[in-house]
Amino acid sequence: MKEMAKTRGETYLELAKMYLSRQDSRNAKATALEGKRLCAGPFYLSVRDRFDDLISALDWAEANPLKG
């Protein structure tokens, strides 16, 4: 079960990064939130920390849009 959570988490993290590279922050955030949910449970996985970092960065970008 731990390995399945890790695999799912890593897959969703890569998908979120792909969306982010395409400037699609809405799907990047949704994918990151879903990936984090799939990693929930009794297992601590470092991938959850990476989801938290990605979600925090997206939240910051939403709150501080670039002016140009």
Coordinates of N, CA and C in Angstrom, one line a residue, residues 1-13 32-49 51:
M1 N 0.8 -1.2 0.0 CA 0.0 0.0 0.0 C 0.9 1.3 0.0
K2 N 2.0 1.2 0.7 CA 2.9 2.3 0.8 C 3.5 2.6 -0.6
E3 N 3.9 1.5 -1.3 CA 4.4 1.7 -2.6 C 3.4 2.3 -3.6
M4 N 2.2 1.8 -3.5 CA 1.1 2.3 -4.4 C 0.9 3.8 -4.1
A5 N 0.9 4.3 -2.9 CA 0.7 5.7 -2.5 C 1.9 6.5 -3.1
K6 N 3.1 5.9 -3.0 CA 4.3 6.6 -3.5 C 4.2 6.8 -5.0
T7 N 3.8 5.7 -5.7 CA 3.8 5.7 -7.2 C 2.7 6.7 -7.6
R8 N 1.5 6.7 -7.0 CA 0.5 7.6 -7.4 C 0.9 9.0 -7.1
G9 N 1.5 9.3 -6.0 CA 2.0 10.6 -5.7 C 3.0 11.1 -6.7
E10 N 3.9 10.3 -7.0 CA 4.9 10.8 -8.0 C 4.3 11.0 -9.4
T11 N 3.4 10.2 -9.8 CA 2.7 10.3 -11.0 C 1.9 11.7 -11.1
Y12 N 1.2 11.9 -10.0 CA 0.4 13.2 -10.0 C 1.3 14.4 -9.9
L13 N 2.5 14.3 -9.2 CA 3.4 15.4 -9.1 C 4.0 15.7 -10.5
A32 N -2.2 18.7 -8.2 CA -1.4 18.6 -6.9 C -2.3 18.3 -5.7
L33 N -3.4 18.9 -5.6 CA -4.3 18.7 -4.5 C -4.8 17.2 -4.5
E34 N -5.2 16.7 -5.7 CA -5.6 15.3 -5.8 C -4.5 14.4 -5.5
G35 N -3.3 14.7 -6.0 CA -2.1 13.8 -5.7 C -1.8 13.8 -4.2
K36 N -1.9 14.9 -3.5 CA -1.7 15.0 -2.1 C -2.8 14.2 -1.4
R37 N -4.0 14.2 -1.8 CA -5.1 13.4 -1.2 C -4.8 11.9 -1.4
L38 N -4.3 11.5 -2.5 CA -4.1 10.1 -2.8 C -2.9 9.6 -1.9
C39 N -2.0 10.5 -1.4 CA -0.9 10.1 -0.6 C -1.3 10.2 0.9
A40 N -2.5 10.6 1.2 CA -2.9 10.7 2.6 C -2.9 9.3 3.2
G41 N -2.8 9.2 4.5 CA -2.9 8.0 5.2 C -1.8 7.8 6.2
P42 N -1.6 6.7 6.7 CA -0.6 6.4 7.8 C 0.8 6.5 7.4
F43 N 1.1 6.7 6.1 CA 2.5 6.7 5.6 C 3.0 8.1 5.4
Y44 N 4.2 8.4 5.9 CA 4.8 9.7 5.6 C 5.6 9.5 4.3
L45 N 5.3 10.4 3.3 CA 6.0 10.3 2.1 C 6.6 11.7 1.7
S46 N 7.8 11.7 1.3 CA 8.4 13.0 1.0 C 7.7 13.7 -0.2
V47 N 7.0 12.9 -1.0 CA 6.3 13.5 -2.1 C 5.2 14.5 -1.6
R48 N 4.6 14.2 -0.4 CA 3.6 15.2 0.1 C 4.3 16.5 0.4
D49 N 5.5 16.6 0.8 CA 6.2 17.8 1.0 C 6.3 18.6 -0.3
F51 N 4.3 18.3 -2.8 CA 3.0 18.8 -3.2 C 2.7 20.1 -2.4

